[in-house]
Backbone as XML, in Angstrom:
<?xml version="1.0"?>
<chain id="A" units="angstrom">
  <residue number="1" name="MET">
    <atom name="N" x="46.915" y="170.314" z="190.124"/>
    <atom name="CA" x="47.690" y="169.109" z="189.847"/>
    <atom name="C" x="47.599" y="168.644" z="188.531"/>
  </residue>
  <residue number="2" name="ASP">
    <atom name="N" x="46.374" y="168.647" z="188.002"/>
    <atom name="CA" x="46.314" y="168.305" z="186.571"/>
    <atom name="C" x="47.202" y="169.108" z="185.610"/>
  </residue>
  <residue number="3" name="ARG">
    <atom name="N" x="47.203" y="170.351" z="185.939"/>
    <atom name="CA" x="48.023" y="171.346" z="185.138"/>
    <atom name="C" x="49.520" y="171.044" z="185.302"/>
  </residue>
  <residue number="4" name="ILE">
    <atom name="N" x="49.877" y="170.674" z="186.405"/>
    <atom name="CA" x="51.300" y="170.287" z="186.557"/>
    <atom name="C" x="51.748" y="169.052" z="185.845"/>
  </residue>
  <residue number="5" name="ARG">
    <atom name="N" x="50.715" y="168.142" z="186.043"/>
    <atom name="CA" x="50.801" y="166.882" z="185.365"/>
    <atom name="C" x="50.931" y="166.978" z="183.819"/>
  </residue>
  <residue number="6" name="LEU">
    <atom name="N" x="49.986" y="167.862" z="183.267"/>
    <atom name="CA" x="49.969" y="168.239" z="181.793"/>
    <atom name="C" x="51.342" y="168.880" z="181.403"/>
  </residue>
  <residue number="7" name="GLU">
    <atom name="N" x="51.799" y="169.838" z="182.277"/>
    <atom name="CA" x="53.015" y="170.344" z="181.937"/>
    <atom name="C" x="54.232" y="169.390" z="181.872"/>
  </residue>
  <residue number="8" name="LEU">
    <atom name="N" x="54.228" y="168.466" z="182.911"/>
    <atom name="CA" x="55.300" y="167.524" z="182.905"/>
    <atom name="C" x="55.052" y="166.567" z="181.729"/>
  </residue>
  <residue number="9" name="GLU">
    <atom name="N" x="54.023" y="166.146" z="181.359"/>
    <atom name="CA" x="53.890" y="165.219" z="180.167"/>
    <atom name="C" x="54.320" y="165.931" z="178.958"/>
  </residue>
  <residue number="10" name="THR">
    <atom name="N" x="53.949" y="167.305" z="178.803"/>
    <atom name="CA" x="54.331" y="168.111" z="177.619"/>
    <atom name="C" x="55.803" y="168.181" z="177.576"/>
  </residue>
  <residue number="11" name="SER">
    <atom name="N" x="56.416" y="168.493" z="178.705"/>
    <atom name="CA" x="57.849" y="168.720" z="178.814"/>
    <atom name="C" x="58.577" y="167.330" z="178.476"/>
  </residue>
  <residue number="12" name="HIS">
    <atom name="N" x="58.068" y="166.298" z="179.074"/>
    <atom name="CA" x="58.512" y="164.896" z="178.837"/>
    <atom name="C" x="58.527" y="164.585" z="177.360"/>
  </residue>
  <residue number="13" name="LYS">
    <atom name="N" x="57.420" y="164.940" z="176.709"/>
    <atom name="CA" x="57.119" y="164.550" z="175.299"/>
    <atom name="C" x="58.132" y="165.400" z="174.543"/>
  </residue>
  <residue number="14" name="ALA">
    <atom name="N" x="58.342" y="166.659" z="174.778"/>
    <atom name="CA" x="59.264" y="167.584" z="174.019"/>
    <atom name="C" x="60.814" y="167.006" z="174.231"/>
  </residue>
  <residue number="15" name="GLU">
    <atom name="N" x="60.971" y="166.690" z="175.436"/>
    <atom name="CA" x="62.389" y="166.036" z="175.758"/>
    <atom name="C" x="62.587" y="164.727" z="174.710"/>
  </residue>
  <residue number="16" name="ARG">
    <atom name="N" x="61.648" y="163.882" z="174.872"/>
    <atom name="CA" x="61.645" y="162.578" z="174.129"/>
    <atom name="C" x="61.797" y="162.837" z="172.595"/>
  </residue>
  <residue number="17" name="GLN">
    <atom name="N" x="60.987" y="163.855" z="172.125"/>
    <atom name="CA" x="61.112" y="164.303" z="170.677"/>
    <atom name="C" x="62.439" y="164.772" z="170.357"/>
  </residue>
  <residue number="18" name="LEU">
    <atom name="N" x="62.952" y="165.601" z="171.130"/>
    <atom name="CA" x="64.375" y="166.096" z="171.000"/>
    <atom name="C" x="65.408" y="165.010" z="170.935"/>
  </residue>
  <residue number="19" name="ALA">
    <atom name="N" x="65.330" y="164.061" z="171.929"/>
    <atom name="CA" x="66.137" y="163.005" z="172.073"/>
    <atom name="C" x="66.061" y="162.140" z="170.772"/>
  </residue>
  <residue number="20" name="GLN">
    <atom name="N" x="64.835" y="161.888" z="170.343"/>
    <atom name="CA" x="64.592" y="161.136" z="169.133"/>
    <atom name="C" x="65.138" y="161.790" z="167.820"/>
  </residue>
  <residue number="21" name="GLU">
    <atom name="N" x="65.081" y="163.065" z="167.744"/>
    <atom name="CA" x="65.652" y="163.828" z="166.630"/>
    <atom name="C" x="67.250" y="163.680" z="166.690"/>
  </residue>
  <residue number="22" name="LYS">
    <atom name="N" x="67.756" y="163.857" z="167.880"/>
    <atom name="CA" x="69.169" y="163.766" z="168.027"/>
    <atom name="C" x="69.642" y="162.317" z="167.592"/>
  </residue>
  <residue number="23" name="THR">
    <atom name="N" x="68.907" y="161.320" z="167.941"/>
    <atom name="CA" x="69.282" y="159.982" z="167.738"/>
    <atom name="C" x="69.218" y="159.785" z="166.155"/>
  </residue>
  <residue number="24" name="ASN">
    <atom name="N" x="68.064" y="160.250" z="165.575"/>
    <atom name="CA" x="67.846" y="160.129" z="164.237"/>
    <atom name="C" x="69.027" y="160.840" z="163.361"/>
  </residue>
  <residue number="25" name="THR">
    <atom name="N" x="69.345" y="161.965" z="163.844"/>
    <atom name="CA" x="70.510" y="162.690" z="163.187"/>
    <atom name="C" x="71.824" y="161.942" z="163.304"/>
  </residue>
  <residue number="26" name="ARG">
    <atom name="N" x="72.006" y="161.376" z="164.497"/>
    <atom name="CA" x="73.209" y="160.612" z="164.676"/>
    <atom name="C" x="73.289" y="159.240" z="163.892"/>
  </residue>
  <residue number="27" name="LEU">
    <atom name="N" x="72.098" y="158.722" z="163.814"/>
    <atom name="CA" x="71.996" y="157.425" z="162.912"/>
    <atom name="C" x="72.148" y="157.816" z="161.493"/>
  </residue>
  <residue number="28" name="LYS">
    <atom name="N" x="71.689" y="158.943" z="161.041"/>
    <atom name="CA" x="71.869" y="159.487" z="159.566"/>
    <atom name="C" x="73.389" y="159.595" z="159.320"/>
  </residue>
  <residue number="29" name="GLN">
    <atom name="N" x="73.887" y="160.280" z="160.356"/>
    <atom name="CA" x="75.413" y="160.558" z="160.280"/>
    <atom name="C" x="76.205" y="159.197" z="160.174"/>
  </residue>
  <residue number="30" name="ILE">
    <atom name="N" x="75.905" y="158.341" z="161.182"/>
    <atom name="CA" x="76.541" y="157.039" z="161.096"/>
    <atom name="C" x="76.371" y="156.309" z="159.793"/>
  </residue>
  <residue number="31" name="GLU">
    <atom name="N" x="75.050" y="156.337" z="159.306"/>
    <atom name="CA" x="74.709" y="155.614" z="158.022"/>
    <atom name="C" x="75.623" y="156.322" z="156.820"/>
  </residue>
  <residue number="32" name="LYS">
    <atom name="N" x="75.749" y="157.632" z="156.965"/>
    <atom name="CA" x="76.525" y="158.257" z="155.777"/>
    <atom name="C" x="78.004" y="157.863" z="155.887"/>
  </residue>
  <residue number="33" name="GLU">
    <atom name="N" x="78.464" y="157.889" z="157.188"/>
    <atom name="CA" x="79.914" y="157.372" z="157.428"/>
    <atom name="C" x="80.250" y="156.009" z="156.837"/>
  </residue>
  <residue number="34" name="TYR">
    <atom name="N" x="79.256" y="155.058" z="157.127"/>
    <atom name="CA" x="79.447" y="153.766" z="156.717"/>
    <atom name="C" x="79.148" y="153.569" z="155.171"/>
  </residue>
  <residue number="35" name="SER">
    <atom name="N" x="78.300" y="154.408" z="154.710"/>
    <atom name="CA" x="78.227" y="154.459" z="153.193"/>
    <atom name="C" x="79.515" y="154.805" z="152.490"/>
  </residue>
  <residue number="36" name="GLN">
    <atom name="N" x="80.075" y="155.794" z="153.168"/>
    <atom name="CA" x="81.384" y="156.244" z="152.539"/>
    <atom name="C" x="82.409" y="155.247" z="152.741"/>
  </residue>
  <residue number="37" name="LYS">
    <atom name="N" x="82.504" y="154.559" z="153.874"/>
    <atom name="CA" x="83.505" y="153.443" z="154.152"/>
    <atom name="C" x="83.187" y="152.286" z="153.144"/>
  </residue>
  <residue number="38" name="LEU">
    <atom name="N" x="81.990" y="152.040" z="153.113"/>
    <atom name="CA" x="81.619" y="150.907" z="151.961"/>
    <atom name="C" x="82.014" y="151.374" z="150.579"/>
  </residue>
  <residue number="39" name="ALA">
    <atom name="N" x="81.863" y="152.555" z="150.223"/>
    <atom name="CA" x="82.268" y="152.972" z="148.843"/>
    <atom name="C" x="83.735" y="152.943" z="148.731"/>
  </residue>
  <residue number="40" name="LYS">
    <atom name="N" x="84.481" y="153.268" z="149.741"/>
    <atom name="CA" x="85.821" y="153.231" z="149.741"/>
    <atom name="C" x="86.326" y="151.671" z="149.625"/>
  </residue>
  <residue number="41" name="SER">
    <atom name="N" x="85.728" y="150.939" z="150.348"/>
    <atom name="CA" x="86.073" y="149.442" z="150.396"/>
    <atom name="C" x="85.762" y="148.844" z="149.023"/>
  </residue>
  <residue number="42" name="ALA">
    <atom name="N" x="84.560" y="149.205" z="148.509"/>
    <atom name="CA" x="84.178" y="148.740" z="147.162"/>
    <atom name="C" x="85.199" y="149.146" z="146.092"/>
  </residue>
  <residue number="43" name="GLN">
    <atom name="N" x="85.666" y="150.398" z="146.155"/>
    <atom name="CA" x="86.755" y="150.975" z="145.251"/>
    <atom name="C" x="87.981" y="150.203" z="145.503"/>
  </residue>
  <residue number="44" name="LEU">
    <atom name="N" x="88.438" y="150.012" z="146.714"/>
    <atom name="CA" x="89.692" y="149.296" z="147.023"/>
    <atom name="C" x="89.580" y="147.920" z="146.377"/>
  </residue>
  <residue number="45" name="LEU">
    <atom name="N" x="88.426" y="147.318" z="146.732"/>
    <atom name="CA" x="88.182" y="145.807" z="146.267"/>
    <atom name="C" x="88.272" y="145.777" z="144.795"/>
  </residue>
  <residue number="46" name="ALA">
    <atom name="N" x="87.767" y="146.680" z="143.998"/>
    <atom name="CA" x="87.807" y="146.736" z="142.576"/>
    <atom name="C" x="89.313" y="147.014" z="142.190"/>
  </residue>
  <residue number="47" name="GLU">
    <atom name="N" x="90.011" y="147.862" z="142.783"/>
    <atom name="CA" x="91.326" y="148.057" z="142.426"/>
    <atom name="C" x="92.241" y="146.772" z="142.617"/>
  </residue>
  <residue number="48" name="LEU">
    <atom name="N" x="91.984" y="146.118" z="143.757"/>
    <atom name="CA" x="92.696" y="144.982" z="144.157"/>
    <atom name="C" x="92.364" y="143.736" z="143.154"/>
  </residue>
  <residue number="49" name="GLN">
    <atom name="N" x="91.097" y="143.775" z="142.712"/>
    <atom name="CA" x="90.728" y="142.666" z="141.725"/>
    <atom name="C" x="91.429" y="142.901" z="140.364"/>
  </residue>
  <residue number="50" name="THR">
    <atom name="N" x="91.589" y="144.243" z="140.122"/>
    <atom name="CA" x="92.148" y="144.530" z="138.713"/>
    <atom name="C" x="93.633" y="144.278" z="138.840"/>
  </residue>
  <residue number="51" name="SER">
    <atom name="N" x="94.248" y="144.601" z="139.966"/>
    <atom name="CA" x="95.630" y="144.288" z="140.245"/>
    <atom name="C" x="95.901" y="142.671" z="140.198"/>
  </residue>
  <residue number="52" name="VAL">
    <atom name="N" x="95.086" y="142.026" z="140.861"/>
    <atom name="CA" x="95.266" y="140.486" z="140.804"/>
    <atom name="C" x="95.066" y="140.028" z="139.392"/>
  </residue>
  <residue number="53" name="CYS">
    <atom name="N" x="94.057" y="140.491" z="138.688"/>
    <atom name="CA" x="93.752" y="140.018" z="137.373"/>
    <atom name="C" x="95.045" y="140.402" z="136.494"/>
  </residue>
  <residue number="54" name="ALA">
    <atom name="N" x="95.561" y="141.619" z="136.498"/>
    <atom name="CA" x="96.731" y="141.891" z="135.919"/>
    <atom name="C" x="97.895" y="141.145" z="136.132"/>
  </residue>
  <residue number="55" name="ALA">
    <atom name="N" x="98.021" y="140.765" z="137.603"/>
    <atom name="CA" x="99.054" y="140.014" z="137.885"/>
    <atom name="C" x="99.088" y="138.591" z="137.337"/>
  </residue>
  <residue number="56" name="LYS">
    <atom name="N" x="97.815" y="138.052" z="137.407"/>
    <atom name="CA" x="97.660" y="136.631" z="136.829"/>
    <atom name="C" x="97.947" y="136.764" z="135.249"/>
  </residue>
  <residue number="57" name="GLU">
    <atom name="N" x="97.449" y="137.656" z="134.609"/>
    <atom name="CA" x="97.749" y="137.766" z="133.195"/>
    <atom name="C" x="99.186" y="137.858" z="132.914"/>
  </residue>
  <residue number="58" name="GLU">
    <atom name="N" x="99.923" y="138.649" z="133.723"/>
    <atom name="CA" x="101.337" y="138.855" z="133.489"/>
    <atom name="C" x="102.070" y="137.411" z="133.930"/>
  </residue>
  <residue number="59" name="GLY">
    <atom name="N" x="101.597" y="136.789" z="134.951"/>
    <atom name="CA" x="102.273" y="135.518" z="135.265"/>
    <atom name="C" x="101.931" y="134.485" z="134.172"/>
  </residue>
  <residue number="60" name="LEU">
    <atom name="N" x="100.776" y="134.513" z="133.612"/>
    <atom name="CA" x="100.438" y="133.633" z="132.545"/>
    <atom name="C" x="101.223" y="133.887" z="131.271"/>
  </residue>
  <residue number="61" name="ARG">
    <atom name="N" x="101.371" y="135.169" z="130.992"/>
    <atom name="CA" x="102.161" y="135.641" z="129.876"/>
    <atom name="C" x="103.763" y="135.152" z="130.067"/>
  </residue>
  <residue number="62" name="GLN">
    <atom name="N" x="104.224" y="135.372" z="131.237"/>
    <atom name="CA" x="105.545" y="134.983" z="131.524"/>
    <atom name="C" x="105.728" y="133.352" z="131.444"/>
  </residue>
  <residue number="63" name="GLN">
    <atom name="N" x="104.659" y="132.681" z="131.898"/>
    <atom name="CA" x="104.778" y="131.161" z="131.808"/>
    <atom name="C" x="104.709" y="130.705" z="130.417"/>
  </residue>
  <residue number="64" name="GLN">
    <atom name="N" x="103.934" y="131.396" z="129.595"/>
    <atom name="CA" x="103.809" y="130.898" z="128.223"/>
    <atom name="C" x="105.151" y="131.285" z="127.409"/>
  </residue>
  <residue number="65" name="GLU">
    <atom name="N" x="105.819" y="132.366" z="127.824"/>
    <atom name="CA" x="107.070" y="132.769" z="127.313"/>
    <atom name="C" x="108.112" y="131.966" z="127.730"/>
  </residue>
  <residue number="66" name="LYS">
    <atom name="N" x="108.190" y="131.323" z="129.002"/>
    <atom name="CA" x="109.086" y="130.426" z="129.445"/>
    <atom name="C" x="108.861" y="129.136" z="128.747"/>
  </residue>
  <residue number="67" name="GLU">
    <atom name="N" x="107.699" y="128.694" z="128.694"/>
    <atom name="CA" x="107.418" y="127.401" z="127.892"/>
    <atom name="C" x="107.821" y="127.511" z="126.435"/>
  </residue>
  <residue number="68" name="ARG">
    <atom name="N" x="107.630" y="128.767" z="125.719"/>
    <atom name="CA" x="108.103" y="128.794" z="124.403"/>
    <atom name="C" x="109.660" y="128.772" z="124.349"/>
  </residue>
  <residue number="69" name="GLN">
    <atom name="N" x="110.208" y="129.461" z="125.302"/>
    <atom name="CA" x="111.780" y="129.425" z="125.343"/>
    <atom name="C" x="112.261" y="127.940" z="125.638"/>
  </residue>
  <residue number="70" name="LEU">
    <atom name="N" x="111.577" y="127.230" z="126.380"/>
    <atom name="CA" x="111.907" y="125.770" z="126.729"/>
    <atom name="C" x="111.660" y="124.935" z="125.401"/>
  </residue>
  <residue number="71" name="LYS">
    <atom name="N" x="110.648" y="125.133" z="124.766"/>
    <atom name="CA" x="110.471" y="124.484" z="123.518"/>
    <atom name="C" x="111.578" y="124.753" z="122.543"/>
  </residue>
  <residue number="72" name="GLU">
    <atom name="N" x="111.877" y="126.059" z="122.320"/>
    <atom name="CA" x="112.936" y="126.448" z="121.372"/>
    <atom name="C" x="114.243" y="125.784" z="121.881"/>
  </residue>
  <residue number="73" name="ALA">
    <atom name="N" x="114.594" y="125.865" z="123.160"/>
    <atom name="CA" x="115.914" y="125.295" z="123.594"/>
    <atom name="C" x="115.835" y="123.766" z="123.393"/>
  </residue>
  <residue number="74" name="THR">
    <atom name="N" x="114.687" y="123.072" z="123.694"/>
    <atom name="CA" x="114.691" y="121.648" z="123.523"/>
    <atom name="C" x="114.823" y="121.340" z="121.954"/>
  </residue>
  <residue number="75" name="ALA">
    <atom name="N" x="114.203" y="122.116" z="121.214"/>
    <atom name="CA" x="114.259" y="121.916" z="119.709"/>
    <atom name="C" x="115.757" y="122.088" z="119.228"/>
  </residue>
  <residue number="76" name="ARG">
    <atom name="N" x="116.437" y="123.222" z="119.675"/>
    <atom name="CA" x="117.768" y="123.427" z="119.419"/>
    <atom name="C" x="118.710" y="122.230" z="119.888"/>
  </residue>
  <residue number="77" name="TRP">
    <atom name="N" x="118.480" y="121.762" z="121.141"/>
    <atom name="CA" x="119.216" y="120.678" z="121.697"/>
    <atom name="C" x="118.957" y="119.398" z="120.878"/>
  </residue>
  <residue number="78" name="ASP">
    <atom name="N" x="117.760" y="119.154" z="120.463"/>
    <atom name="CA" x="117.454" y="117.944" z="119.655"/>
    <atom name="C" x="118.083" y="118.089" z="118.290"/>
  </residue>
  <residue number="79" name="ASP">
    <atom name="N" x="118.125" y="119.234" z="117.668"/>
    <atom name="CA" x="118.860" y="119.386" z="116.481"/>
    <atom name="C" x="120.210" y="119.196" z="116.578"/>
  </residue>
  <residue number="80" name="GLU">
    <atom name="N" x="120.861" y="119.790" z="117.587"/>
    <atom name="CA" x="122.384" y="119.615" z="117.845"/>
    <atom name="C" x="122.662" y="118.207" z="118.038"/>
  </residue>
  <residue number="81" name="ARG">
    <atom name="N" x="121.773" y="117.523" z="118.827"/>
    <atom name="CA" x="122.016" y="116.070" z="119.130"/>
    <atom name="C" x="121.989" y="115.370" z="117.878"/>
  </residue>
  <residue number="82" name="ARG">
    <atom name="N" x="120.992" y="115.494" z="116.974"/>
    <atom name="CA" x="120.811" y="114.816" z="115.815"/>
    <atom name="C" x="122.096" y="115.081" z="114.869"/>
  </residue>
  <residue number="83" name="GLN">
    <atom name="N" x="122.439" y="116.347" z="114.756"/>
    <atom name="CA" x="123.662" y="116.707" z="113.930"/>
    <atom name="C" x="124.966" y="116.088" z="114.537"/>
  </residue>
  <residue number="84" name="MET">
    <atom name="N" x="125.105" y="115.989" z="115.782"/>
    <atom name="CA" x="126.247" y="115.344" z="116.313"/>
    <atom name="C" x="126.154" y="113.779" z="116.067"/>
  </residue>
  <residue number="85" name="SER">
    <atom name="N" x="125.010" y="113.354" z="116.094"/>
    <atom name="CA" x="124.786" y="111.891" z="115.778"/>
    <atom name="C" x="125.058" y="111.656" z="114.324"/>
  </residue>
  <residue number="86" name="ARG">
    <atom name="N" x="124.558" y="112.335" z="113.583"/>
    <atom name="CA" x="124.851" y="112.203" z="112.036"/>
    <atom name="C" x="126.344" y="112.325" z="111.748"/>
  </residue>
  <residue number="87" name="HIS">
    <atom name="N" x="126.969" y="113.382" z="112.402"/>
    <atom name="CA" x="128.357" y="113.576" z="112.206"/>
    <atom name="C" x="129.188" y="112.352" z="112.702"/>
  </residue>
  <residue number="88" name="THR">
    <atom name="N" x="128.787" y="111.950" z="113.900"/>
    <atom name="CA" x="129.542" y="110.709" z="114.393"/>
    <atom name="C" x="129.225" y="109.541" z="113.563"/>
  </residue>
  <residue number="89" name="ASP">
    <atom name="N" x="127.988" y="109.270" z="113.046"/>
    <atom name="CA" x="127.722" y="108.217" z="112.085"/>
    <atom name="C" x="128.569" y="108.363" z="110.773"/>
  </residue>
  <residue number="90" name="THR">
    <atom name="N" x="128.599" y="109.538" z="110.317"/>
    <atom name="CA" x="129.396" y="109.757" z="109.021"/>
    <atom name="C" x="130.751" y="109.527" z="109.255"/>
  </residue>
  <residue number="91" name="LYS">
    <atom name="N" x="131.374" y="109.916" z="110.432"/>
    <atom name="CA" x="132.893" y="109.652" z="110.681"/>
    <atom name="C" x="133.057" y="108.224" z="110.809"/>
  </residue>
  <residue number="92" name="SER">
    <atom name="N" x="132.098" y="107.546" z="111.436"/>
    <atom name="CA" x="132.216" y="106.099" z="111.549"/>
    <atom name="C" x="132.122" y="105.332" z="110.214"/>
  </residue>
  <residue number="93" name="LYS">
    <atom name="N" x="131.164" y="105.745" z="109.448"/>
    <atom name="CA" x="131.029" y="105.138" z="108.042"/>
    <atom name="C" x="132.205" y="105.409" z="107.187"/>
  </residue>
  <residue number="94" name="VAL">
    <atom name="N" x="132.794" y="106.642" z="107.331"/>
    <atom name="CA" x="133.917" y="106.915" z="106.449"/>
    <atom name="C" x="135.124" y="106.180" z="107.087"/>
  </residue>
  <residue number="95" name="LYS">
    <atom name="N" x="135.218" y="105.996" z="108.295"/>
    <atom name="CA" x="136.333" y="105.150" z="108.866"/>
    <atom name="C" x="136.097" y="103.735" z="108.344"/>
  </residue>
  <residue number="96" name="PHE">
    <atom name="N" x="134.915" y="103.265" z="108.550"/>
    <atom name="CA" x="134.601" y="101.808" z="108.306"/>
    <atom name="C" x="134.734" y="101.637" z="106.743"/>
  </residue>
  <residue number="97" name="TYR">
    <atom name="N" x="134.052" y="102.439" z="105.897"/>
    <atom name="CA" x="134.156" y="102.209" z="104.505"/>
    <atom name="C" x="135.535" y="102.595" z="103.924"/>
  </residue>
  <residue number="98" name="GLY">
    <atom name="N" x="136.261" y="103.498" z="104.529"/>
    <atom name="CA" x="137.555" y="103.694" z="104.178"/>
    <atom name="C" x="138.448" y="102.605" z="104.255"/>
  </residue>
  <residue number="99" name="HIS">
    <atom name="N" x="138.410" y="101.851" z="105.388"/>
    <atom name="CA" x="139.192" y="100.654" z="105.505"/>
    <atom name="C" x="138.745" y="99.563" z="104.579"/>
  </residue>
  <residue number="100" name="SER">
    <atom name="N" x="137.485" y="99.470" z="104.499"/>
    <atom name="CA" x="136.914" y="98.429" z="103.616"/>
    <atom name="C" x="137.105" y="98.778" z="102.158"/>
  </residue>
  <residue number="101" name="ALA">
    <atom name="N" x="137.171" y="99.994" z="101.837"/>
    <atom name="CA" x="137.483" y="100.315" z="100.369"/>
    <atom name="C" x="139.019" y="99.872" z="100.049"/>
  </residue>
  <residue number="102" name="LYS">
    <atom name="N" x="139.823" y="100.137" z="101.034"/>
    <atom name="CA" x="141.137" y="99.770" z="100.781"/>
    <atom name="C" x="141.402" y="98.226" z="100.634"/>
  </residue>
  <residue number="103" name="ASP">
    <atom name="N" x="140.597" y="97.505" z="101.464"/>
    <atom name="CA" x="140.682" y="96.104" z="101.541"/>
    <atom name="C" x="140.080" y="95.576" z="100.159"/>
  </residue>
  <residue number="104" name="THR">
    <atom name="N" x="138.982" y="96.231" z="99.659"/>
    <atom name="CA" x="138.327" y="95.821" z="98.470"/>
    <atom name="C" x="139.306" y="96.160" z="97.218"/>
  </residue>
  <residue number="105" name="THR">
    <atom name="N" x="139.907" y="97.206" z="97.299"/>
    <atom name="CA" x="140.758" y="97.584" z="96.240"/>
    <atom name="C" x="141.963" y="96.637" z="96.186"/>
  </residue>
  <residue number="106" name="THR">
    <atom name="N" x="142.423" y="96.265" z="97.287"/>
    <atom name="CA" x="143.540" y="95.255" z="97.416"/>
    <atom name="C" x="143.179" y="94.000" z="96.745"/>
  </residue>
  <residue number="107" name="VAL">
    <atom name="N" x="141.985" y="93.546" z="97.164"/>
    <atom name="CA" x="141.499" y="92.222" z="96.682"/>
    <atom name="C" x="141.258" y="92.239" z="95.144"/>
  </residue>
  <residue number="108" name="GLU">
    <atom name="N" x="140.675" y="93.338" z="94.754"/>
    <atom name="CA" x="140.379" y="93.467" z="93.370"/>
    <atom name="C" x="141.765" y="93.588" z="92.547"/>
  </residue>
  <residue number="109" name="VAL">
    <atom name="N" x="142.654" y="94.337" z="93.004"/>
    <atom name="CA" x="143.913" y="94.407" z="92.207"/>
    <atom name="C" x="144.610" y="93.127" z="92.371"/>
  </residue>
  <residue number="110" name="GLY">
    <atom name="N" x="144.547" y="92.410" z="93.451"/>
    <atom name="CA" x="145.136" y="91.116" z="93.581"/>
    <atom name="C" x="144.500" y="90.110" z="92.653"/>
  </residue>
  <residue number="111" name="SER">
    <atom name="N" x="143.230" y="90.196" z="92.503"/>
    <atom name="CA" x="142.492" y="89.241" z="91.648"/>
    <atom name="C" x="142.809" y="89.497" z="90.211"/>
  </residue>
  <residue number="112" name="LEU">
    <atom name="N" x="143.127" y="90.775" z="89.869"/>
    <atom name="CA" x="143.401" y="91.076" z="88.432"/>
    <atom name="C" x="144.782" y="90.462" z="87.991"/>
  </residue>
  <residue number="113" name="HIS">
    <atom name="N" x="145.706" y="90.420" z="88.984"/>
    <atom name="CA" x="147.026" y="89.754" z="88.699"/>
    <atom name="C" x="147.064" y="88.333" z="88.710"/>
  </residue>
  <residue number="114" name="THR">
    <atom name="N" x="146.188" y="87.709" z="89.306"/>
    <atom name="CA" x="146.200" y="86.198" z="89.484"/>
    <atom name="C" x="145.889" y="85.410" z="88.277"/>
  </residue>
  <residue number="115" name="PRO">
    <atom name="N" x="144.938" y="85.692" z="87.349"/>
    <atom name="CA" x="144.732" y="84.867" z="86.151"/>
    <atom name="C" x="145.880" y="84.931" z="85.166"/>
  </residue>
</chain>
């Protein structure tokens, strides 16, 4: 009976050890798979971060370009507005002084003939 018991214990111990080895092997395989998945995820994350960073830089560059274009357009518009205003003022002054000069000339000519 002791011999049977000893054989059973030995057999059970061997089965347990075999099961533990299989479990350890499977755990190592799972660990390797997850390490690979983690590495792929880290690589993808790095690529996405690079892509996002590049997109932000491109967006900022485009925004700065649009702001520059807006400043240029505003400056051109302001210059054009000032030129039109000066042109209008000049025409108004010419018109005003032109009539005034005729009136002054007439008065001066008239005053020369009076004495």
